[in-house]
PDB file of C-alpha atoms and ligand atoms in Angstrom:
ATOM      1  CA  UNK A   1      91.651  72.508 105.239  1.00  0.00           C
ATOM      2  CA  UNK A   2      92.086  76.147 106.291  1.00  0.00           C
ATOM      3  CA  UNK A   3      95.293  76.752 108.262  1.00  0.00           C
ATOM      4  CA  UNK A   4      95.183  78.513 111.654  1.00  0.00           C
ATOM      5  CA  UNK A   5      98.495  80.310 111.197  1.00  0.00           C
ATOM      6  CA  UNK A   6      98.736  83.809 109.735  1.00  0.00           C
ATOM      7  CA  UNK A   7     101.286  84.792 107.092  1.00  0.00           C
ATOM      8  CA  UNK A   8     101.984  88.512 106.595  1.00  0.00           C
ATOM      9  CA  UNK A   9     103.741  89.479 103.376  1.00  0.00           C
ATOM     10  CA  UNK A  10     105.614  92.761 103.754  1.00  0.00           C
ATOM     11  CA  UNK A  11     105.731  94.441 100.340  1.00  0.00           C
ATOM     12  CA  UNK A  12     103.036  92.004  99.223  1.00  0.00           C
ATOM     13  CA  UNK A  13     101.800  94.489  96.609  1.00  0.00           C
ATOM     14  CA  UNK A  14     104.935  93.836  94.524  1.00  0.00           C
ATOM     15  CA  UNK A  15     105.686  91.117  92.006  1.00  0.00           C
ATOM     16  CA  UNK A  16     107.273  88.532  94.299  1.00  0.00           C
ATOM     17  CA  UNK A  17     105.084  89.115  97.359  1.00  0.00           C
ATOM     18  CA  UNK A  18     101.885  89.117  95.327  1.00  0.00           C
ATOM     19  CA  UNK A  19     102.951  85.881  93.625  1.00  0.00           C
ATOM     20  CA  UNK A  20     103.557  84.186  96.987  1.00  0.00           C
ATOM     21  CA  UNK A  21     100.230  85.560  98.265  1.00  0.00           C
ATOM     22  CA  UNK A  22      98.403  84.070  95.275  1.00  0.00           C
ATOM     23  CA  UNK A  23      99.952  80.651  95.796  1.00  0.00           C
ATOM     24  CA  UNK A  24      99.442  80.481  99.562  1.00  0.00           C
ATOM     25  CA  UNK A  25      95.925  81.903  99.531  1.00  0.00           C
ATOM     26  CA  UNK A  26      95.069  79.300  96.899  1.00  0.00           C
ATOM     27  CA  UNK A  27      96.506  76.662  99.273  1.00  0.00           C
ATOM     28  CA  UNK A  28      94.105  77.923 102.006  1.00  0.00           C
ATOM     29  CA  UNK A  29      96.679  79.703 104.148  1.00  0.00           C
ATOM     30  CA  UNK A  30      95.550  82.884 105.974  1.00  0.00           C
ATOM     31  CA  UNK A  31      97.447  85.707 104.301  1.00  0.00           C
ATOM     32  CA  UNK A  32      97.767  89.418 105.060  1.00  0.00           C
ATOM     33  CA  UNK A  33      99.137  91.536 102.238  1.00  0.00           C
ATOM     34  CA  UNK A  34     101.251  94.374 103.651  1.00  0.00           C
ATOM     35  CA  UNK A  35     102.126  97.719 102.100  1.00  0.00           C
ATOM     36  CA  UNK A  36     103.516 101.063 103.217  1.00  0.00           C
ATOM     37  CA  UNK A  37     100.082 102.402 102.249  1.00  0.00           C
ATOM     38  CA  UNK A  38      96.998 100.549 103.413  1.00  0.00           C
ATOM     39  CA  UNK A  39      94.975 101.456 100.313  1.00  0.00           C
ATOM     40  CA  UNK A  40      97.583  99.773  98.113  1.00  0.00           C
ATOM     41  CA  UNK A  41      97.352  96.614 100.222  1.00  0.00           C
ATOM     42  CA  UNK A  42      93.552  96.680  99.901  1.00  0.00           C
ATOM     43  CA  UNK A  43      93.830  97.149  96.135  1.00  0.00           C
ATOM     44  CA  UNK A  44      96.140  94.102  95.964  1.00  0.00           C
ATOM     45  CA  UNK A  45      93.565  92.049  97.899  1.00  0.00           C
ATOM     46  CA  UNK A  46      90.909  93.121  95.418  1.00  0.00           C
ATOM     47  CA  UNK A  47      93.181  92.102  92.521  1.00  0.00           C
ATOM     48  CA  UNK A  48      93.887  88.756  94.161  1.00  0.00           C
ATOM     49  CA  UNK A  49      90.185  88.053  94.643  1.00  0.00           C
ATOM     50  CA  UNK A  50      89.527  88.954  91.026  1.00  0.00           C
ATOM     51  CA  UNK A  51      92.014  86.238  90.070  1.00  0.00           C
ATOM     52  CA  UNK A  52      91.134  83.538  92.631  1.00  0.00           C
ATOM     53  CA  UNK A  53      87.570  84.322  93.683  1.00  0.00           C
ATOM     54  CA  UNK A  54      85.910  85.854  96.753  1.00  0.00           C
ATOM     55  CA  UNK A  55      85.903  82.809  99.005  1.00  0.00           C
ATOM     56  CA  UNK A  56      89.477  83.122 100.285  1.00  0.00           C
ATOM     57  CA  UNK A  57      90.795  84.449 103.582  1.00  0.00           C
ATOM     58  CA  UNK A  58      93.065  87.388 102.786  1.00  0.00           C
ATOM     59  CA  UNK A  59      93.247  90.980 104.031  1.00  0.00           C
ATOM     60  CA  UNK A  60      95.292  94.062 103.273  1.00  0.00           C
ATOM     61  CA  UNK A  61      96.986  96.160 105.973  1.00  0.00           C
ATOM     62  CA  UNK A  62      99.806  98.636 106.459  1.00  0.00           C
ATOM     63  CA  UNK A  63     103.094  96.700 106.855  1.00  0.00           C
ATOM     64  CA  UNK A  64     103.590  97.263 110.587  1.00  0.00           C
ATOM     65  CA  UNK A  65     100.069  96.209 111.509  1.00  0.00           C
ATOM     66  CA  UNK A  66     100.324  93.206 109.192  1.00  0.00           C
ATOM     67  CA  UNK A  67     103.574  92.106 110.864  1.00  0.00           C
ATOM     68  CA  UNK A  68     102.099  92.436 114.363  1.00  0.00           C
ATOM     69  CA  UNK A  69      99.296  89.988 113.542  1.00  0.00           C
ATOM     70  CA  UNK A  70     101.335  87.175 112.021  1.00  0.00           C
ATOM     71  CA  UNK A  71     103.215  84.073 113.154  1.00  0.00           C
ATOM     72  CA  UNK A  72     105.065  84.036 109.852  1.00  0.00           C
ATOM     73  CA  UNK A  73     106.295  87.273 108.285  1.00  0.00           C
ATOM     74  CA  UNK A  74     107.671  87.290 104.748  1.00  0.00           C
ATOM     75  CA  UNK A  75     109.966  90.097 103.564  1.00  0.00           C
ATOM     76  CA  UNK A  76     109.534  90.905  99.874  1.00  0.00           C
ATOM     77  CA  UNK A  77     110.847  94.433  99.398  1.00  0.00           C
ATOM     78  CA  UNK A  78     113.732  95.694  97.252  1.00  0.00           C
ATOM     79  CA  UNK A  79     117.147  95.680  98.965  1.00  0.00           C
ATOM     80  CA  UNK A  80     117.367  99.489  98.919  1.00  0.00           C
ATOM     81  CA  UNK A  81     114.107  99.713 100.881  1.00  0.00           C
ATOM     82  CA  UNK A  82     114.970  96.985 103.362  1.00  0.00           C
ATOM     83  CA  UNK A  83     116.490  99.138 106.089  1.00  0.00           C
ATOM     84  CA  UNK A  84     113.500 101.484 106.341  1.00  0.00           C
ATOM     85  CA  UNK A  85     111.227  98.449 106.433  1.00  0.00           C
ATOM     86  CA  UNK A  86     113.238  96.744 109.175  1.00  0.00           C
ATOM     87  CA  UNK A  87     113.047  99.950 111.218  1.00  0.00           C
ATOM     88  CA  UNK A  88     109.305 100.279 110.711  1.00  0.00           C
ATOM     89  CA  UNK A  89     108.218  96.661 111.252  1.00  0.00           C
ATOM     90  CA  UNK A  90     111.052  95.363 113.476  1.00  0.00           C
ATOM     91  CA  UNK A  91     109.460  96.432 116.761  1.00  0.00           C
ATOM     92  CA  UNK A  92     106.065  95.051 115.755  1.00  0.00           C
ATOM     93  CA  UNK A  93     107.235  91.490 115.161  1.00  0.00           C
ATOM     94  CA  UNK A  94     106.031  88.886 117.614  1.00  0.00           C
ATOM     95  CA  UNK A  95     108.732  87.352 119.792  1.00  0.00           C
ATOM     96  CA  UNK A  96     109.881  84.069 118.221  1.00  0.00           C
ATOM     97  CA  UNK A  97     107.961  84.600 114.992  1.00  0.00           C
ATOM     98  CA  UNK A  98     109.369  83.121 111.803  1.00  0.00           C
ATOM     99  CA  UNK A  99     110.726  85.739 109.414  1.00  0.00           C
ATOM    100  CA  UNK A 100     111.142  84.445 105.865  1.00  0.00           C
ATOM    101  CA  UNK A 101     113.618  86.623 104.023  1.00  0.00           C
ATOM    102  CA  UNK A 102     113.191  86.626 100.235  1.00  0.00           C
ATOM    103  CA  UNK A 103     115.411  89.670  99.612  1.00  0.00           C
ATOM    104  CA  UNK A 104     118.086  89.428  96.957  1.00  0.00           C
ATOM    105  CA  UNK A 105     120.617  92.274  97.170  1.00  0.00           C
ATOM    106  CA  UNK A 106     120.751  92.884  93.430  1.00  0.00           C
ATOM    107  CA  UNK A 107     123.230  95.520  92.315  1.00  0.00           C
ATOM    108  CA  UNK A 108     120.454  96.934  90.108  1.00  0.00           C
ATOM    109  CA  UNK A 109     118.730  98.341  93.212  1.00  0.00           C
ATOM    110  CA  UNK A 110     121.547 100.914  93.394  1.00  0.00           C
ATOM    111  CA  UNK A 111     122.040 101.440  89.669  1.00  0.00           C
ATOM    112  CA  UNK A 112     124.212  98.380  88.919  1.00  0.00           C
ATOM    113  CA  UNK A 113     123.509  95.145  87.049  1.00  0.00           C
ATOM    114  CA  UNK A 114     120.636  92.742  87.921  1.00  0.00           C
ATOM    115  CA  UNK A 115     123.068  89.884  87.280  1.00  0.00           C
ATOM    116  CA  UNK A 116     125.304  90.914  90.192  1.00  0.00           C
ATOM    117  CA  UNK A 117     124.789  91.200  93.941  1.00  0.00           C
ATOM    118  CA  UNK A 118     126.046  93.498  96.670  1.00  0.00           C
ATOM    119  CA  UNK A 119     126.686  91.026  99.459  1.00  0.00           C
ATOM    120  CA  UNK A 120     126.870  92.638 102.931  1.00  0.00           C
ATOM    121  CA  UNK A 121     129.670  92.034 105.458  1.00  0.00           C
ATOM    122  CA  UNK A 122     127.603  89.251 107.087  1.00  0.00           C
ATOM    123  CA  UNK A 123     127.787  87.160 103.898  1.00  0.00           C
ATOM    124  CA  UNK A 124     124.086  87.440 103.045  1.00  0.00           C
ATOM    125  CA  UNK A 125     121.125  89.710 103.638  1.00  0.00           C
ATOM    126  CA  UNK A 126     119.382  86.981 105.639  1.00  0.00           C
ATOM    127  CA  UNK A 127     122.338  86.634 108.007  1.00  0.00           C
ATOM    128  CA  UNK A 128     122.454  90.415 108.366  1.00  0.00           C
ATOM    129  CA  UNK A 129     118.753  90.532 109.284  1.00  0.00           C
ATOM    130  CA  UNK A 130     119.290  87.804 111.882  1.00  0.00           C
ATOM    131  CA  UNK A 131     121.893  90.019 113.562  1.00  0.00           C
ATOM    132  CA  UNK A 132     119.637  93.075 113.449  1.00  0.00           C
ATOM    133  CA  UNK A 133     116.590  91.140 114.760  1.00  0.00           C
ATOM    134  CA  UNK A 134     117.922  88.519 117.200  1.00  0.00           C
ATOM    135  CA  UNK A 135     114.490  87.705 118.667  1.00  0.00           C
ATOM    136  CA  UNK A 136     112.973  86.249 115.521  1.00  0.00           C
ATOM    137  CA  UNK A 137     113.728  83.047 113.626  1.00  0.00           C
ATOM    138  CA  UNK A 138     115.114  84.100 110.271  1.00  0.00           C
ATOM    139  CA  UNK A 139     114.733  81.672 107.384  1.00  0.00           C
ATOM    140  CA  UNK A 140     116.077  82.342 103.897  1.00  0.00           C
ATOM    141  CA  UNK A 141     113.843  80.931 101.134  1.00  0.00           C
ATOM    142  CA  UNK A 142     112.082  81.520  97.802  1.00  0.00           C
ATOM    143  CA  UNK A 143     114.983  83.643  96.510  1.00  0.00           C
ATOM    144  CA  UNK A 144     115.459  81.481  93.372  1.00  0.00           C
ATOM    145  CA  UNK A 145     111.738  81.368  92.513  1.00  0.00           C
ATOM    146  CA  UNK A 146     110.751  83.952  89.903  1.00  0.00           C
ATOM    147  CA  UNK A 147     107.741  86.191  90.368  1.00  0.00           C
ATOM    148  CA  UNK A 148     106.626  85.314  86.835  1.00  0.00           C
ATOM    149  CA  UNK A 149     106.447  81.639  87.803  1.00  0.00           C
ATOM    150  CA  UNK A 150     104.615  82.374  91.056  1.00  0.00           C
ATOM    151  CA  UNK A 151     102.001  84.517  89.332  1.00  0.00           C
ATOM    152  CA  UNK A 152     101.368  81.968  86.583  1.00  0.00           C
ATOM    153  CA  UNK A 153      98.968  80.085  88.843  1.00  0.00           C
ATOM    154  CA  UNK A 154      97.823  77.657  86.176  1.00  0.00           C
ATOM    155  CA  UNK A 155     101.330  76.183  85.921  1.00  0.00           C
ATOM    156  CA  UNK A 156     103.337  74.141  88.414  1.00  0.00           C
ATOM    157  CA  UNK A 157     106.713  75.677  89.258  1.00  0.00           C
ATOM    158  CA  UNK A 158     109.784  73.991  87.815  1.00  0.00           C
ATOM    159  CA  UNK A 159     112.190  74.799  90.617  1.00  0.00           C
ATOM    160  CA  UNK A 160     113.395  73.878  94.069  1.00  0.00           C
ATOM    161  CA  UNK A 161     114.030  76.513  96.683  1.00  0.00           C
ATOM    162  CA  UNK A 162     116.941  76.368  99.080  1.00  0.00           C
ATOM    163  CA  UNK A 163     115.786  76.894 102.664  1.00  0.00           C
ATOM    164  CA  UNK A 164     118.441  77.998 105.160  1.00  0.00           C
ATOM    165  CA  UNK A 165     118.107  78.772 108.870  1.00  0.00           C
ATOM    166  CA  UNK A 166     119.919  78.384 112.154  1.00  0.00           C
ATOM    167  CA  UNK A 167     116.615  77.252 113.690  1.00  0.00           C
ATOM    168  CA  UNK A 168     115.763  73.722 112.553  1.00  0.00           C
ATOM    169  CA  UNK A 169     112.090  73.870 113.590  1.00  0.00           C
ATOM    170  CA  UNK A 170     111.528  77.109 111.687  1.00  0.00           C
ATOM    171  CA  UNK A 171     113.328  75.642 108.673  1.00  0.00           C
ATOM    172  CA  UNK A 172     111.043  72.599 108.742  1.00  0.00           C
ATOM    173  CA  UNK A 173     107.937  74.838 108.822  1.00  0.00           C
ATOM    174  CA  UNK A 174     109.162  76.770 105.780  1.00  0.00           C
ATOM    175  CA  UNK A 175     110.068  73.615 103.844  1.00  0.00           C
ATOM    176  CA  UNK A 176     106.483  72.449 104.385  1.00  0.00           C
ATOM    177  CA  UNK A 177     105.177  75.875 103.378  1.00  0.00           C
ATOM    178  CA  UNK A 178     107.182  75.637 100.147  1.00  0.00           C
ATOM    179  CA  UNK A 179     105.457  72.344  99.393  1.00  0.00           C
ATOM    180  CA  UNK A 180     102.096  74.139  99.420  1.00  0.00           C
ATOM    181  CA  UNK A 181     103.134  75.550  96.049  1.00  0.00           C
ATOM    182  CA  UNK A 182     102.730  72.838  93.394  1.00  0.00           C
ATOM    183  CA  UNK A 183     106.017  71.280  92.308  1.00  0.00           C
ATOM    184  CA  UNK A 184     108.334  73.406  94.453  1.00  0.00           C
ATOM    185  CA  UNK A 185     110.565  71.393  96.745  1.00  0.00           C
ATOM    186  CA  UNK A 186     112.049  73.114  99.775  1.00  0.00           C
ATOM    187  CA  UNK A 187     115.612  71.834 100.049  1.00  0.00           C
ATOM    188  CA  UNK A 188     117.295  71.852 103.453  1.00  0.00           C
ATOM    189  CA  UNK A 189     120.114  74.274 102.707  1.00  0.00           C
ATOM    190  CA  UNK A 190     121.725  74.093 106.140  1.00  0.00           C
ATOM    191  CA  UNK A 191     122.463  77.098 108.345  1.00  0.00           C
ATOM    192  CA  UNK A 192     121.747  80.718 107.536  1.00  0.00           C
ATOM    193  CA  UNK A 193     125.344  81.297 106.468  1.00  0.00           C
ATOM    194  CA  UNK A 194     124.504  79.316 103.292  1.00  0.00           C
ATOM    195  CA  UNK A 195     121.908  81.883 102.277  1.00  0.00           C
ATOM    196  CA  UNK A 196     124.694  83.661 100.393  1.00  0.00           C
ATOM    197  CA  UNK A 197     124.543  80.807  97.856  1.00  0.00           C
ATOM    198  CA  UNK A 198     120.850  81.514  97.117  1.00  0.00           C
ATOM    199  CA  UNK A 199     121.521  85.216  96.751  1.00  0.00           C
ATOM    200  CA  UNK A 200     124.341  84.654  94.231  1.00  0.00           C
ATOM    201  CA  UNK A 201     122.322  81.942  92.499  1.00  0.00           C
ATOM    202  CA  UNK A 202     119.369  84.266  91.926  1.00  0.00           C
ATOM    203  CA  UNK A 203     121.537  86.883  90.224  1.00  0.00           C
ATOM    204  CA  UNK A 204     122.991  84.046  88.126  1.00  0.00           C
ATOM    205  CA  UNK A 205     119.474  82.827  87.170  1.00  0.00           C
ATOM    206  CA  UNK A 206     118.542  86.354  86.054  1.00  0.00           C
ATOM    207  CA  UNK A 207     121.505  86.147  83.671  1.00  0.00           C
ATOM    208  CA  UNK A 208     120.251  82.762  82.418  1.00  0.00           C
ATOM    209  CA  UNK A 209     116.798  84.275  81.814  1.00  0.00           C
ATOM    210  CA  UNK A 210     118.380  87.098  79.802  1.00  0.00           C
ATOM    211  CA  UNK A 211     120.695  84.831  77.745  1.00  0.00           C
ATOM    212  CA  UNK A 212     117.963  82.298  76.923  1.00  0.00           C
ATOM    213  CA  UNK A 213     115.106  84.803  76.508  1.00  0.00           C
ATOM    214  CA  UNK A 214     112.962  83.159  79.216  1.00  0.00           C
ATOM    215  CA  UNK A 215     111.483  84.446  82.493  1.00  0.00           C
ATOM    216  CA  UNK A 216     111.193  81.481  84.819  1.00  0.00           C
ATOM    217  CA  UNK A 217     114.586  79.742  84.960  1.00  0.00           C
ATOM    218  CA  UNK A 218     114.858  77.697  88.146  1.00  0.00           C
ATOM    219  CA  UNK A 219     117.060  75.076  89.808  1.00  0.00           C
ATOM    220  CA  UNK A 220     116.713  71.407  90.725  1.00  0.00           C
ATOM    221  CA  UNK A 221     118.916  69.488  93.161  1.00  0.00           C
ATOM    222  CA  UNK A 222     119.103  65.890  91.929  1.00  0.00           C
ATOM    223  CA  UNK A 223     119.596  62.521  93.605  1.00  0.00           C
ATOM    224  CA  UNK A 224     117.712  63.282  96.799  1.00  0.00           C
ATOM    225  CA  UNK A 225     115.451  60.848  98.579  1.00  0.00           C
ATOM    226  CA  UNK A 226     113.245  63.847  98.911  1.00  0.00           C
ATOM    227  CA  UNK A 227     112.442  65.040 102.405  1.00  0.00           C
ATOM    228  CA  UNK A 228     112.918  61.735 104.135  1.00  0.00           C
ATOM    229  CA  UNK A 229     114.943  63.693 106.685  1.00  0.00           C
ATOM    230  CA  UNK A 230     112.530  66.634 107.010  1.00  0.00           C
TER     231      UNK A 230
HETATM  232  N1  LIG B   1     110.715  89.661  91.243  1.00  0.00           N
HETATM  233  C1  LIG B   1     111.284  88.467  91.308  1.00  0.00           C
HETATM  234  O1  LIG B   1     111.204  87.654  90.365  1.00  0.00           O
HETATM  235  C2  LIG B   1     112.044  88.070  92.558  1.00  0.00           C
HETATM  236  C3  LIG B   1     112.528  86.753  92.672  1.00  0.00           C
HETATM  237  C4  LIG B   1     113.207  86.383  93.832  1.00  0.00           C
HETATM  238  C5  LIG B   1     113.438  87.317  94.831  1.00  0.00           C
HETATM  239  N2  LIG B   1     112.971  88.601  94.681  1.00  0.00           N
HETATM  240  C6  LIG B   1     113.250  89.569  95.739  1.00  0.00           C
HETATM  241  O2  LIG B   1     112.021  89.888  96.368  1.00  0.00           O
HETATM  242  C7  LIG B   1     112.015  91.264  96.751  1.00  0.00           C
HETATM  243  C8  LIG B   1     110.817  91.952  96.111  1.00  0.00           C
HETATM  244  O3  LIG B   1     110.947  91.886  94.713  1.00  0.00           O
HETATM  245  P1  LIG B   1     109.815  92.501  93.770  1.00  0.00           P
HETATM  246  O4  LIG B   1     110.225  92.237  92.386  1.00  0.00           O
HETATM  247  O5  LIG B   1     108.470  92.065  94.246  1.00  0.00           O
HETATM  248  O6  LIG B   1     110.003  94.068  94.102  1.00  0.00           O
HETATM  249  P2  LIG B   1     109.045  95.291  93.805  1.00  0.00           P
HETATM  250  O7  LIG B   1     107.830  94.836  93.074  1.00  0.00           O
HETATM  251  O8  LIG B   1     109.892  96.355  93.189  1.00  0.00           O
HETATM  252  O9  LIG B   1     108.684  95.803  95.276  1.00  0.00           O
HETATM  253  C9  LIG B   1     107.899  95.052  96.164  1.00  0.00           C
HETATM  254  C10 LIG B   1     107.146  96.001  97.067  1.00  0.00           C
HETATM  255  O10 LIG B   1     108.045  96.609  97.991  1.00  0.00           O
HETATM  256  C11 LIG B   1     107.563  97.897  98.350  1.00  0.00           C
HETATM  257  N3  LIG B   1     108.659  98.858  98.156  1.00  0.00           N
HETATM  258  C12 LIG B   1     109.158  99.316  96.993  1.00  0.00           C
HETATM  259  N4  LIG B   1     110.182 100.171  97.208  1.00  0.00           N
HETATM  260  C13 LIG B   1     110.298 100.260  98.547  1.00  0.00           C
HETATM  261  C14 LIG B   1     111.149 101.000  99.407  1.00  0.00           C
HETATM  262  N5  LIG B   1     112.104 101.814  98.922  1.00  0.00           N
HETATM  263  N6  LIG B   1     110.993 100.856 100.737  1.00  0.00           N
HETATM  264  C15 LIG B   1     110.048 100.026 101.227  1.00  0.00           C
HETATM  265  N7  LIG B   1     109.189  99.306 100.477  1.00  0.00           N
HETATM  266  C16 LIG B   1     109.331  99.426  99.150  1.00  0.00           C
HETATM  267  C17 LIG B   1     106.404  98.234  97.419  1.00  0.00           C
HETATM  268  O11 LIG B   1     105.197  98.063  98.165  1.00  0.00           O
HETATM  269  P3  LIG B   1     104.334  99.326  98.695  1.00  0.00           P
HETATM  270  O12 LIG B   1     104.647 100.495  97.796  1.00  0.00           O
HETATM  271  O13 LIG B   1     102.941  98.834  98.549  1.00  0.00           O
HETATM  272  O14 LIG B   1     104.777  99.517 100.098  1.00  0.00           O
HETATM  273  C18 LIG B   1     106.495  97.173  96.351  1.00  0.00           C
HETATM  274  O15 LIG B   1     105.235  96.801  95.832  1.00  0.00           O
HETATM  275  C19 LIG B   1     113.365  91.851  96.304  1.00  0.00           C
HETATM  276  O16 LIG B   1     114.280  91.864  97.364  1.00  0.00           O
HETATM  277  C20 LIG B   1     113.802  90.886  95.217  1.00  0.00           C
HETATM  278  O17 LIG B   1     115.213  90.831  95.085  1.00  0.00           O
HETATM  279  C21 LIG B   1     112.271  88.982  93.578  1.00  0.00           C
END
């Protein structure tokens, strides 16, 4: 069944955003791929249709326009570009929309190591965004899921994702959205202050990938009667 909600992926031309777009378009969600340059967004749509086929509902727009049309906006830009993006799309966001923050503040974005983070004063990037944009429902998710795994659409993903928010309804929506991607479980990670765990964990998983020579290391939380409380 085709969903009636619209998901805009800001920075959806990049590895992580394009991977999420592939998975959600395949699951029949309505997706807009956003870019700073409309032509790049349109090129990503063309690439996506080459992979999945022409029959899907996906369009490419400049980031701000994409954000203005969506009920769910997903942030997938590098940490060092985040502030410009928040300035450019912040005012276009619909009141009360859900903003899924996938940003990991890797030290490598400012010349440091990809296995370390630069955690802001607020404790996490997601918490910081919630203070900058108080009128949207910020949810932290998909930070531990690798782009390689997302783009390998023939394979289920061997990972959970920790979903944190101070808005329980928004968190529930995102947990369900995670389940649209085969084998991912969205784990209720509590309030947004716990997003710091995901951000550290992602840098740690990058180190695991390097040490073991793999690209898709993930996490599983065991012993859960899964989602009986969601
Ligand atoms: N890659 C992963 O495996 C992975 C996993 C988990 C989380 N994440 C997080 O997801 C986010 C995106 O990661 P990625 O690997 O997809 O990054 P990326 O490919 O380097 O960049 C994503 C997109 O962001 C836009 N962008 C690049 N630099 C920018 C800047 N300075 N200002 C504004 N927009 C800029 C570009 O789109 P346009 O040029 O089209 O505007 C680019 O295609 C990061 O915060 C990362 O930490 C990534």
